[in-house]
Structures are given as structure tokens and as C-alpha cells.
PDB file of C-alpha atoms in Angstrom:
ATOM      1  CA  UNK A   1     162.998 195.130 131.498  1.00  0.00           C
ATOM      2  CA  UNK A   2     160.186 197.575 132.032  1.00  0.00           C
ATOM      3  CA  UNK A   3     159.740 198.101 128.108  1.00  0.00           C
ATOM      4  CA  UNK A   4     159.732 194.340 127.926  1.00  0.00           C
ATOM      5  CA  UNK A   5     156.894 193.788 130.144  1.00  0.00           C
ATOM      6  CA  UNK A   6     155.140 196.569 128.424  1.00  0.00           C
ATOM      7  CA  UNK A   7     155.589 195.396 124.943  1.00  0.00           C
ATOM      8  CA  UNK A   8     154.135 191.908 125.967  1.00  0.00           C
ATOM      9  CA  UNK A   9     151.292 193.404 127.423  1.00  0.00           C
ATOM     10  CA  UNK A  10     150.348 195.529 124.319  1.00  0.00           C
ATOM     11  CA  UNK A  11     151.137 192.185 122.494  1.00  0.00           C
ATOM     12  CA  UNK A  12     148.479 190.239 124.805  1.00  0.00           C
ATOM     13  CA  UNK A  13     146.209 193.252 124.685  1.00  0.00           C
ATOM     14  CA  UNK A  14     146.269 193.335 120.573  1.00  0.00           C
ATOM     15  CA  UNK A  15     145.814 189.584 120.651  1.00  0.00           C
ATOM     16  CA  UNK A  16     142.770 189.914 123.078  1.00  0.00           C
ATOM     17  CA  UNK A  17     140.957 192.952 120.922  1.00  0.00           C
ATOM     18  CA  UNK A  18     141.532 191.023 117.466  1.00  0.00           C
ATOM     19  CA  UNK A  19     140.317 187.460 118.951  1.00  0.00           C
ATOM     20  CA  UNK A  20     137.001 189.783 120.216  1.00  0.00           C
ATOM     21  CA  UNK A  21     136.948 191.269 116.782  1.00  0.00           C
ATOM     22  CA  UNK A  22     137.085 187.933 115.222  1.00  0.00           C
ATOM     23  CA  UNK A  23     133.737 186.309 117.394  1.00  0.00           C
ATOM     24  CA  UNK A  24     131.717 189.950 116.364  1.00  0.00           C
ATOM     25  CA  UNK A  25     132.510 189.301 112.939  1.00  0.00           C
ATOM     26  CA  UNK A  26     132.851 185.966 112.534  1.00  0.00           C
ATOM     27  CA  UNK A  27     130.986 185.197 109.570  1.00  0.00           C
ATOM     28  CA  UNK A  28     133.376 187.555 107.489  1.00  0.00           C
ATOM     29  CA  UNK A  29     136.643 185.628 108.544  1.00  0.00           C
ATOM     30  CA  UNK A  30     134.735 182.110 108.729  1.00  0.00           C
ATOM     31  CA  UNK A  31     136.619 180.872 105.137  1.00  0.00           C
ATOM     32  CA  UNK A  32     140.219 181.803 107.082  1.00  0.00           C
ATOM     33  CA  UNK A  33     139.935 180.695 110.932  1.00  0.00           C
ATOM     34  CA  UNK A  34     140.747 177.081 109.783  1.00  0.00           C
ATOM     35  CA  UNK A  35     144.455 178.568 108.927  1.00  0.00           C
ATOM     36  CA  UNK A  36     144.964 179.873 112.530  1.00  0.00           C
ATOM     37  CA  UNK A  37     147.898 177.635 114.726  1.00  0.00           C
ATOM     38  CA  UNK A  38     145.742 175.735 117.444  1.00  0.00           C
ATOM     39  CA  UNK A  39     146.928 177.581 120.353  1.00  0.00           C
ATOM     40  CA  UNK A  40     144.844 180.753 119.148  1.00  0.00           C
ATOM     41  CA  UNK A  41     142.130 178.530 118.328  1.00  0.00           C
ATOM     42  CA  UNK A  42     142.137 177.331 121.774  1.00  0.00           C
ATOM     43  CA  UNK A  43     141.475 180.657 122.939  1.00  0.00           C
ATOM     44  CA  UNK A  44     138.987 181.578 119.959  1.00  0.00           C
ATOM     45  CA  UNK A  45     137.088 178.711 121.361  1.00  0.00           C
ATOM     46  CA  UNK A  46     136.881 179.759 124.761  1.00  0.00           C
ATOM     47  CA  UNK A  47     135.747 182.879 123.874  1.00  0.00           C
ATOM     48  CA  UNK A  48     132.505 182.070 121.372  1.00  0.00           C
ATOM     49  CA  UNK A  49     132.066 179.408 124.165  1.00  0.00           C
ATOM     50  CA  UNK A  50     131.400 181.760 126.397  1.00  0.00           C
ATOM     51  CA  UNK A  51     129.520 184.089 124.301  1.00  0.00           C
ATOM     52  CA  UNK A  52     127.542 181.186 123.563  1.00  0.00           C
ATOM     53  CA  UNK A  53     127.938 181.603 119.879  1.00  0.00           C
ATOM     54  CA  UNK A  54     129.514 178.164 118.850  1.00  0.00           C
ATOM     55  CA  UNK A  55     126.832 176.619 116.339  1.00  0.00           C
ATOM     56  CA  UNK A  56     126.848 173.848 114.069  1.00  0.00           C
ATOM     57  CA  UNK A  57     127.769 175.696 111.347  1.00  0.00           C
ATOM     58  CA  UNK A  58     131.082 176.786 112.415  1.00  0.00           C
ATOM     59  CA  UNK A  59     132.308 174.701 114.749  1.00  0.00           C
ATOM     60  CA  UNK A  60     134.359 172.704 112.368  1.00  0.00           C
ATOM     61  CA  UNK A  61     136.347 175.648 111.631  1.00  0.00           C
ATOM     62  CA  UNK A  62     137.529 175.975 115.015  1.00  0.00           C
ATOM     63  CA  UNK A  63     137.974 172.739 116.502  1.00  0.00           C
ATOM     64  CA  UNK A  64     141.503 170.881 116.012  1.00  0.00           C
ATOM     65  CA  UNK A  65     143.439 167.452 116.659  1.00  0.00           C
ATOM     66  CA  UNK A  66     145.109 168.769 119.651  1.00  0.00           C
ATOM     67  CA  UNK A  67     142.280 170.187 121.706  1.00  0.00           C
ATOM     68  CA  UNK A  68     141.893 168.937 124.923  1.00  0.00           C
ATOM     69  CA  UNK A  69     138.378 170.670 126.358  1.00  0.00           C
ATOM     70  CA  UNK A  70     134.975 171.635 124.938  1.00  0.00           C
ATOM     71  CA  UNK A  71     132.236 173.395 126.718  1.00  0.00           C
ATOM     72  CA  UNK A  72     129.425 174.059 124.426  1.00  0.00           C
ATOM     73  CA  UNK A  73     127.097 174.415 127.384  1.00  0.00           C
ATOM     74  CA  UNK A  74     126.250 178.012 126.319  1.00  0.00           C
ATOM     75  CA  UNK A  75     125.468 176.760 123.067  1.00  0.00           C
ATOM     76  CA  UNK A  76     123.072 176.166 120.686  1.00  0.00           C
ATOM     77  CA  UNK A  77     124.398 173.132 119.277  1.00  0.00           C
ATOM     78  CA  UNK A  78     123.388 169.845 117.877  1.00  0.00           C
ATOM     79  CA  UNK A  79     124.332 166.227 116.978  1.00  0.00           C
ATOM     80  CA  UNK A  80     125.904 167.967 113.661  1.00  0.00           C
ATOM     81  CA  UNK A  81     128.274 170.027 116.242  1.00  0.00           C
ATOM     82  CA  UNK A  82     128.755 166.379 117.403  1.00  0.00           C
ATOM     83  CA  UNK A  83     130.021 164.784 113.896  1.00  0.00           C
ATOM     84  CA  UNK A  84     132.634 167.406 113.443  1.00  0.00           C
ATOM     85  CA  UNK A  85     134.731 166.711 116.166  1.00  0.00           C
ATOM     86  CA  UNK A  86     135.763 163.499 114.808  1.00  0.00           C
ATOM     87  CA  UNK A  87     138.992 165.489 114.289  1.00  0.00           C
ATOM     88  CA  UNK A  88     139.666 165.827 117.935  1.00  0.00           C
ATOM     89  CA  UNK A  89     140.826 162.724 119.300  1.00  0.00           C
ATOM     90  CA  UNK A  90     142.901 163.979 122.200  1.00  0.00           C
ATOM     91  CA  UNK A  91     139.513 165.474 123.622  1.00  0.00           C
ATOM     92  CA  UNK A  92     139.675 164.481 127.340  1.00  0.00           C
ATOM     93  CA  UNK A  93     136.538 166.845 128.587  1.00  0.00           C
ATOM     94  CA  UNK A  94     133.513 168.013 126.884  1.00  0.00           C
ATOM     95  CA  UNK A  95     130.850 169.823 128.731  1.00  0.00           C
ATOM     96  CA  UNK A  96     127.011 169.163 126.758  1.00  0.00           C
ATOM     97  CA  UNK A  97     124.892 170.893 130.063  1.00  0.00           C
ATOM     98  CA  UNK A  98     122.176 172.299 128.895  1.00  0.00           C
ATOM     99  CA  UNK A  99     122.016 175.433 131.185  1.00  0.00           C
ATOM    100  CA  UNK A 100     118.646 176.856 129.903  1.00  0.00           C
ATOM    101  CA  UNK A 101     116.491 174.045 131.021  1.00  0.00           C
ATOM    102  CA  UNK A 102     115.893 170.965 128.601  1.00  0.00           C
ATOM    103  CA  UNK A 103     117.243 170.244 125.420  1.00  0.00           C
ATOM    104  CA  UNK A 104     116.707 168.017 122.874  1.00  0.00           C
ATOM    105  CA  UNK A 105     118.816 168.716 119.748  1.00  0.00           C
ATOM    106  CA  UNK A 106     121.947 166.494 120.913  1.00  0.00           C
ATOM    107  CA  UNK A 107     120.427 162.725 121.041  1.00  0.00           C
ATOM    108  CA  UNK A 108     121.894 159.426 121.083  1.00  0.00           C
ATOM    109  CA  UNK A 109     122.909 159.392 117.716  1.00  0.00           C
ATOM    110  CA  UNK A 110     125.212 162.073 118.365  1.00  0.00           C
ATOM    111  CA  UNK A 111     127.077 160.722 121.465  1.00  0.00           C
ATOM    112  CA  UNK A 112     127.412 157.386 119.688  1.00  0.00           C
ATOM    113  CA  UNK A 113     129.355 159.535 116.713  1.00  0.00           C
ATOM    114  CA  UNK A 114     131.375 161.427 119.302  1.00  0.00           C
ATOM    115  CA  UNK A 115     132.759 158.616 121.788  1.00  0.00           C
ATOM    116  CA  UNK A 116     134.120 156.647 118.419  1.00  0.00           C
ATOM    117  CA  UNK A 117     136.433 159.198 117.760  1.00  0.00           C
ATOM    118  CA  UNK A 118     137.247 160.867 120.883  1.00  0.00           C
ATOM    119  CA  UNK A 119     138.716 157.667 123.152  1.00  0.00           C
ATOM    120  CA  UNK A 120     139.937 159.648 125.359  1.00  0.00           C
ATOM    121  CA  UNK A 121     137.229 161.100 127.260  1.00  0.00           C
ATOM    122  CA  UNK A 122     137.688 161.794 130.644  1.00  0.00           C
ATOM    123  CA  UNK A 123     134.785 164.142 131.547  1.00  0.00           C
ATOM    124  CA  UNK A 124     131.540 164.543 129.981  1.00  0.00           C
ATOM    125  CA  UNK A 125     128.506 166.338 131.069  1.00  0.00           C
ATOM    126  CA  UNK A 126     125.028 165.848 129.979  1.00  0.00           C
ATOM    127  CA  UNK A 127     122.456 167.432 131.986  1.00  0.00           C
ATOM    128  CA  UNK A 128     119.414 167.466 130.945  1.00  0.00           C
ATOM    129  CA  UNK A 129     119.866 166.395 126.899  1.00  0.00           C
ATOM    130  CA  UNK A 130     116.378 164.260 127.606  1.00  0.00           C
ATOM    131  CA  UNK A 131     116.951 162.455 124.211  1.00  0.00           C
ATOM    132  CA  UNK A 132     119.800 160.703 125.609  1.00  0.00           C
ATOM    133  CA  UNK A 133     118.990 156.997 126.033  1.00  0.00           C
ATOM    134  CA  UNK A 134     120.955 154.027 127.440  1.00  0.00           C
ATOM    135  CA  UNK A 135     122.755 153.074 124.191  1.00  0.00           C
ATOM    136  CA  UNK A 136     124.691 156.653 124.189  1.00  0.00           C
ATOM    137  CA  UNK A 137     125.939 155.247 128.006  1.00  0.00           C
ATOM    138  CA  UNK A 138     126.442 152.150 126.647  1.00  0.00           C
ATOM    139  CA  UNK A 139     128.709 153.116 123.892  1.00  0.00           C
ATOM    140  CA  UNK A 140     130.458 155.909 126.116  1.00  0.00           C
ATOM    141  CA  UNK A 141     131.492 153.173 128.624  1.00  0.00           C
ATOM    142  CA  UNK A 142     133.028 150.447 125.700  1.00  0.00           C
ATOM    143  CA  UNK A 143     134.629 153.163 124.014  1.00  0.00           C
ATOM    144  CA  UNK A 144     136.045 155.316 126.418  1.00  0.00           C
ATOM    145  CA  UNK A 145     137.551 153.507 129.108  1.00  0.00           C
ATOM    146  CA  UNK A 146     139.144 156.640 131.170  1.00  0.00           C
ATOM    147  CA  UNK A 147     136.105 158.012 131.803  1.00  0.00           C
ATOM    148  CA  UNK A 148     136.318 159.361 135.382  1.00  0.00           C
ATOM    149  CA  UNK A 149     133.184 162.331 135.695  1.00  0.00           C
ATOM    150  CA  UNK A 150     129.772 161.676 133.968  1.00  0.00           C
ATOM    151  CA  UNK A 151     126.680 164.043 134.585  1.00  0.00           C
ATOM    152  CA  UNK A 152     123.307 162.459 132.779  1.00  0.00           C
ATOM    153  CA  UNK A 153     121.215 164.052 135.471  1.00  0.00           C
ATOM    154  CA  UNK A 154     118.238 165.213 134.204  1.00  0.00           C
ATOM    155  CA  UNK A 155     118.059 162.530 131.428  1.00  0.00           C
ATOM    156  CA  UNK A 156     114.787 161.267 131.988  1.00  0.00           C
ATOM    157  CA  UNK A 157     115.153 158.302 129.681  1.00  0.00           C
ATOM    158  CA  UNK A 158     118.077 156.791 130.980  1.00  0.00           C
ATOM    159  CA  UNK A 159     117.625 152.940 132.846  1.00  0.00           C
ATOM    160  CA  UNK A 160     119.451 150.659 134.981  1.00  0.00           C
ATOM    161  CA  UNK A 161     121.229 149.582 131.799  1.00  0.00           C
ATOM    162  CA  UNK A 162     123.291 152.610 131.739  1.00  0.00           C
ATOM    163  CA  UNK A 163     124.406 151.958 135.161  1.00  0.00           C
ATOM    164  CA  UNK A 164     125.421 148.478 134.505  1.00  0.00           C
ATOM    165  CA  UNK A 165     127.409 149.352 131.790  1.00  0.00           C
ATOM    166  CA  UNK A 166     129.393 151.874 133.602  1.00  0.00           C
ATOM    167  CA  UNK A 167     129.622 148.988 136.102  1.00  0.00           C
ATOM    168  CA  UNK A 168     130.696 146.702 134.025  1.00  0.00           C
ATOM    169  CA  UNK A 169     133.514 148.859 131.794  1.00  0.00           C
ATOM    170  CA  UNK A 170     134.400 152.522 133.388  1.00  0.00           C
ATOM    171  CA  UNK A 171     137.152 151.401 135.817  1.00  0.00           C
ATOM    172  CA  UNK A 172     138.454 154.437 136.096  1.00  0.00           C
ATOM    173  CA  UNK A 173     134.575 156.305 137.410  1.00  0.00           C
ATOM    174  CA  UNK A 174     135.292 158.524 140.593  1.00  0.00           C
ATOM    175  CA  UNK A 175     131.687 160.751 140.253  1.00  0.00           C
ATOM    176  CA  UNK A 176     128.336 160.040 138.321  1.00  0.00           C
ATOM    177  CA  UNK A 177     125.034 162.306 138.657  1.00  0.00           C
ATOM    178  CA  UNK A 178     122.059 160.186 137.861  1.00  0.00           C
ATOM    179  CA  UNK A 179     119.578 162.294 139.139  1.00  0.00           C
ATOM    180  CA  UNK A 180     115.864 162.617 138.242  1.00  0.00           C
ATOM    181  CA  UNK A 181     116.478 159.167 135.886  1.00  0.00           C
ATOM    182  CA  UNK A 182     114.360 155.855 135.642  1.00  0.00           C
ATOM    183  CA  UNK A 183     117.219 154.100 137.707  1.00  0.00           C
ATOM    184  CA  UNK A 184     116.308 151.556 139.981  1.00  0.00           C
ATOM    185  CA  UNK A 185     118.106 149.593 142.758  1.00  0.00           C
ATOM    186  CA  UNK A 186     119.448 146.999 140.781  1.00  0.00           C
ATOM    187  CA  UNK A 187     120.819 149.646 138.248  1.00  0.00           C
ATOM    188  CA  UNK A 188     122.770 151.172 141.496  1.00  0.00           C
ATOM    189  CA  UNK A 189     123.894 147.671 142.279  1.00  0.00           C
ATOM    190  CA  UNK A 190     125.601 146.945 139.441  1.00  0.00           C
ATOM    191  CA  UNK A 191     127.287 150.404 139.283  1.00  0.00           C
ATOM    192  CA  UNK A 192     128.213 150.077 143.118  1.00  0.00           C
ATOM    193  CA  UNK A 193     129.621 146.587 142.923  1.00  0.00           C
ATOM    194  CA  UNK A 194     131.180 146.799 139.530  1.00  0.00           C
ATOM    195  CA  UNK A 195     134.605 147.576 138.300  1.00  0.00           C
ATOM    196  CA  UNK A 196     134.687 151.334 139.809  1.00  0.00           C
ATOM    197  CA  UNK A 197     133.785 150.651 143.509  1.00  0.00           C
ATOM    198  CA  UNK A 198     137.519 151.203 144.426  1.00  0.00           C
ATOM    199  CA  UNK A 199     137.139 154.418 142.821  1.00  0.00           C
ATOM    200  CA  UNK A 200     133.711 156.128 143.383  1.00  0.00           C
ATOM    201  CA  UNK A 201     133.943 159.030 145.848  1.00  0.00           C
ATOM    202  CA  UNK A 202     130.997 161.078 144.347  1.00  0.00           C
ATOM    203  CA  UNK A 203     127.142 159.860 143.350  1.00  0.00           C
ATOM    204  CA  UNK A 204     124.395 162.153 142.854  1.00  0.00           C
ATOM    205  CA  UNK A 205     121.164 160.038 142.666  1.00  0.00           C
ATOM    206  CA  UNK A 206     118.391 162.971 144.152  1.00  0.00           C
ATOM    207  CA  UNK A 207     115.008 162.589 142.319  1.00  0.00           C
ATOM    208  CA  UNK A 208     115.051 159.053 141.185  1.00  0.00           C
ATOM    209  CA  UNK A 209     111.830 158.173 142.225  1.00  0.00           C
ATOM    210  CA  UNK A 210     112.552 154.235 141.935  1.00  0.00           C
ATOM    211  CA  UNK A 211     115.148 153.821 144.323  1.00  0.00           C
ATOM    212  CA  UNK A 212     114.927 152.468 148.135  1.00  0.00           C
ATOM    213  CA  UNK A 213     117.173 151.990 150.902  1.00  0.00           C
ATOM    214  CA  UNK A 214     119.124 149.309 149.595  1.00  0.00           C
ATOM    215  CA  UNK A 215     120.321 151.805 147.042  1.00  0.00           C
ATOM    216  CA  UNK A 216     121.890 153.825 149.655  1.00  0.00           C
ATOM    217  CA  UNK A 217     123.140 151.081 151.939  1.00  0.00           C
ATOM    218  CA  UNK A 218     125.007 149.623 148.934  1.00  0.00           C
ATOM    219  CA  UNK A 219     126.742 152.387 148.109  1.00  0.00           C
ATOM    220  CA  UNK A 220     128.042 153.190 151.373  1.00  0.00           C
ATOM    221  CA  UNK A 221     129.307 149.363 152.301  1.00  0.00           C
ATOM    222  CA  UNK A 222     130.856 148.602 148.686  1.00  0.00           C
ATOM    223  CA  UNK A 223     132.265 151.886 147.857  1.00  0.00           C
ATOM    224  CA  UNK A 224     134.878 152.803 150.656  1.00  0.00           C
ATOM    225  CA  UNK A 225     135.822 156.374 149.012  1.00  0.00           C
ATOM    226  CA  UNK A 226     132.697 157.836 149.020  1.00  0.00           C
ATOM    227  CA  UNK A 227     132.827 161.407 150.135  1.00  0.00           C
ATOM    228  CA  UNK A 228     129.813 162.747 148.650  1.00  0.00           C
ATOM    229  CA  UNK A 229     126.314 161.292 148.311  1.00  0.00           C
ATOM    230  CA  UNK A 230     122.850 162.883 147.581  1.00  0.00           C
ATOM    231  CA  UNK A 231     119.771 161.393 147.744  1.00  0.00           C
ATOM    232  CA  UNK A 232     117.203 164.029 148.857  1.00  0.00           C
ATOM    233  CA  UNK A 233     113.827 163.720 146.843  1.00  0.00           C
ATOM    234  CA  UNK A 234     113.706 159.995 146.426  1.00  0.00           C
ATOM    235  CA  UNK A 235     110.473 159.271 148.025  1.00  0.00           C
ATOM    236  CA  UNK A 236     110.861 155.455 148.888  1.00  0.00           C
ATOM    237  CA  UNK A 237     113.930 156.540 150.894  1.00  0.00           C
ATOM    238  CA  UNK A 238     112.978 155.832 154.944  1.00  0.00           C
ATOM    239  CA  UNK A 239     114.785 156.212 158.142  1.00  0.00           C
ATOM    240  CA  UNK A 240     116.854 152.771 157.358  1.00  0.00           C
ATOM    241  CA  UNK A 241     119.251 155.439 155.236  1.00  0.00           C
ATOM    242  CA  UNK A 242     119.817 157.549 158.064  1.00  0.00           C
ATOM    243  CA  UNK A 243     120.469 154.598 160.128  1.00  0.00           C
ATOM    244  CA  UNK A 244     122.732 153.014 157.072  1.00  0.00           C
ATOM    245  CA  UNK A 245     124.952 156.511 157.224  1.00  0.00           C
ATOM    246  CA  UNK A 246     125.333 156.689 160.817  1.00  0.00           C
ATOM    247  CA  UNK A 247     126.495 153.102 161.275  1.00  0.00           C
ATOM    248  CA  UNK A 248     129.288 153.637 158.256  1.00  0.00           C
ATOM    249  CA  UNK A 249     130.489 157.379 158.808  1.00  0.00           C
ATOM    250  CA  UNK A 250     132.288 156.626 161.900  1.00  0.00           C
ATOM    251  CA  UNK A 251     135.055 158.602 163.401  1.00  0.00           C
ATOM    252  CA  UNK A 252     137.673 158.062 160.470  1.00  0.00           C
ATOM    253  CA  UNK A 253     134.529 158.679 157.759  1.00  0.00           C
ATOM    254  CA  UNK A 254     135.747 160.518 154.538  1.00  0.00           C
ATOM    255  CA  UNK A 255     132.324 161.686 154.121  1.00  0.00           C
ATOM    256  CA  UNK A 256     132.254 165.557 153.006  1.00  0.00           C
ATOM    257  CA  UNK A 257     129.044 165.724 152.012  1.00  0.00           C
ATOM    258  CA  UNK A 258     125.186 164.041 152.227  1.00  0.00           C
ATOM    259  CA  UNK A 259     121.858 165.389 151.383  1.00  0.00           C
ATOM    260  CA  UNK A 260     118.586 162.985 151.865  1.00  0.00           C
ATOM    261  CA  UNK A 261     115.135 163.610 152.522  1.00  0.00           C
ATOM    262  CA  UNK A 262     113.170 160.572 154.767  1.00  0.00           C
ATOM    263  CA  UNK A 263     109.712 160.132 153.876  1.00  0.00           C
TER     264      UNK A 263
END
């Protein structure tokens, strides 16, 4: 038994050191990866994702039909990266954040080419991709219809439209970060009082400058799961959202978490 155990480990181990070998030297194995079985991709991918060394130039070779997750948050990576995962339509989550302050090399025209093929989207995370505009939202909502998570804080040029078409198609929405966008009440409206209300226990809306009270007070009367809600840094905010909160988080509230500023 003991042997066993210890010639799985060494197995695991030798797996580990080659996959680390492979990222180092990538370029010299490039012309081969596409032969490897997808479960060892799956764990190539991981790694360079880590590493931060997935690029548009080799992601192709490491992407398959059967993967599930993506987070190319670490890397350098553009609407090309986008095109090539045509091939992956049982993608459920794919994280875009970029984590080194703006970015502008993945734009509308790539989310538009990525939600045709990849239905199945569950999760995806923008931050801060500024070139994102309403029609990527648009076309994310008609074409992927599970969507349930959706982070576009940070993208500056995104409207009410965006929110209206998530109202009007994404069922399925439990938690949306709009932050620091050009959304405006009616935008939250639509999203509050459309198809997801039933489902939305998480909004992040902090740094929209547009938004008022009624934004807040709709939320918390049409959307009876909401757990989490943050609104600090909205500067039209007064003390009629404190007053909203404290009238609907009674004793049985399933409130978890709020952050506001009052101006």
C-alpha cells in the first residue's frame, strides 16, 4: 500500500516538474501541446494562467472543446485570444479582469466573437476592459442565457442599455458589478424589475455618479434576495437610502452586506 502511495506521488511529482518545464520552454514544444489529452491541458492552462504567460499567440494551442474555465486575468491578451476560443463551447466561466489597472486590448468586437460560440457562459468578468461598450452586454445577454455573475465595473463606457438588456434576457442573473459606469436610474430600473429580480442577491453599483435614491429604493423593494448592495461614492445618494434600508432590512432581512456614502 505504502509503495502505492509513493509511486503515485513520484507520478504526480514528474507530472508537476514536466508541466513547469513545458510553460519555461514553451516556445520549443508550441508545434506539439495541441496533441496533449485535455485533462493535462487543463492543468497546462492553469499554470501559464497563473504565470501570466497565456498570449495570443498560443492560446489556441492550449484551449479545447471540453474546457470549462478561463482566467486570463494575468494576461496579456487580446480580442485575437478572444477568436480562438470558438472551439470551447462548454466554457461556463471566463475571467477578462484586468488586474493591472485599465486595459484596452479586449473591446467589443471581441466579446461579440466570444459569446457566439461559447452559449454557455455562466460567469464572466470584465473589470476595467474600458473599450467595452453596450453592444458586447447586449450580445452577452441574447446569447448566453445562463449567465448568473457579470463584473463590467470599471467600464466607463457602458449605459443604461446594458442594464436593460440584462433586464430584459439574463433570467438566470444572481450578481452584477456596475460600478464607476454611465448608468443611470432608469438603467437600474429596468435591471431591478426585469426578468432576474427573483434572482438578484448581489449588485455592486459604487461610483456611478448618475444614480439617486430611487436607484437604491428599487432595488431593495423589487429584488427580495438581495444580500449584498454597495453604493458608497455615488454622490446624488442622500439620507432617503439610509432611510430606504432601514425600513426593508427588518428582523428576518437577508442582508449580509451594505456599503453607502450620504452626501
Amino acid at each position: 500500500m505504502a509503495a502505492h502511495v509513493n509511486n503515485h506521488s513520484s507520478v504526480a511529482s514528474l507530472l508537476s516538474w514536466s508541466l513547469r518545464s513545458l510553460v519555461a520552454n514553451f516556445s520549443c514544444h508550441a508545434n506539439h501541446v495541441h496533441t496533449l489529452p485535455p485533462n493535462i491541458k487543463d492543468k497546462l492552462v492553469h499554470l501559464m494562467s497563473k504565470r501570466g504567460t497565456i498570449k495570443d499567440d498560443n492560446i489556441g494551442k492550449v484551449v479545447h472543446q471540453k474546457m470549462r474555465e478561463l482566467d486570463l486575468s494575468e494576461s496579456e491578451v487580446s480580442d485575437l485570444s478572444l477568436e480562438q476560443l470558438s472551439v470551447c463551447r462548454n466554457l461556463r466561466k471566463i475571467d477578462l479582469n484586468a488586474v493591472k489597472g485599465n486595459t484596452t486590448t479586449v473591446t467589443t468586437a471581441g466579446i461579440i466573437s466570444l459569446v457566439r460560440s461559447c452559449h454557455l457562459l455562466q460567469v464572466v468578468h470584465l473589470r476595467r476592459c474600458i473599450e467595452i461598450t453596450d453592444d458586447a452586454i447586449v450580445a452577452l445577454s441574447e446569447n448566453c442565457r445562463q449567465l448568473m455573475c457579470l463584473n463590467i465595473g470599471g467600464c466607463a463606457k457602458i449605459t443604461d442599455r446594458s442594464l436593460e438588456a440584462l433586464g430584459q434576457n439574463s433570467r438566470m442573473l444572481r450578481s452584477i458589478n456596475f460600478g464607476h459606469t454611465k448608468v443611470t436610474d432608469d438603467g437600474v430600473i429596468s435591471l431591478a424589475t426585469g426578468k432576474c429580480r427573483q434572482c438578484l442577491t448581489e449588485v455592486h453599483m459604487d461610483g456611478c455618479q448618475l444614480l439617486t435614491d430611487d436607484a437604491v429604493e428599487v432595488i431593495m423593494e423589487s429584488c427580495p434576495r438581495i444580500s449584498i448592495l454597495i453604493f458608497h461614492s455615488c454622490p446624488k445618494l442622500t439620507d432617503r437610502s439610509r432611510v430606504a434600508l432601514e425600513e426593508l432590512s427588518g428582523p428576518n432581512s437577508k442582508m449580509k452586506q451594505v456599503t453607502w456614502t450620504i452626501y
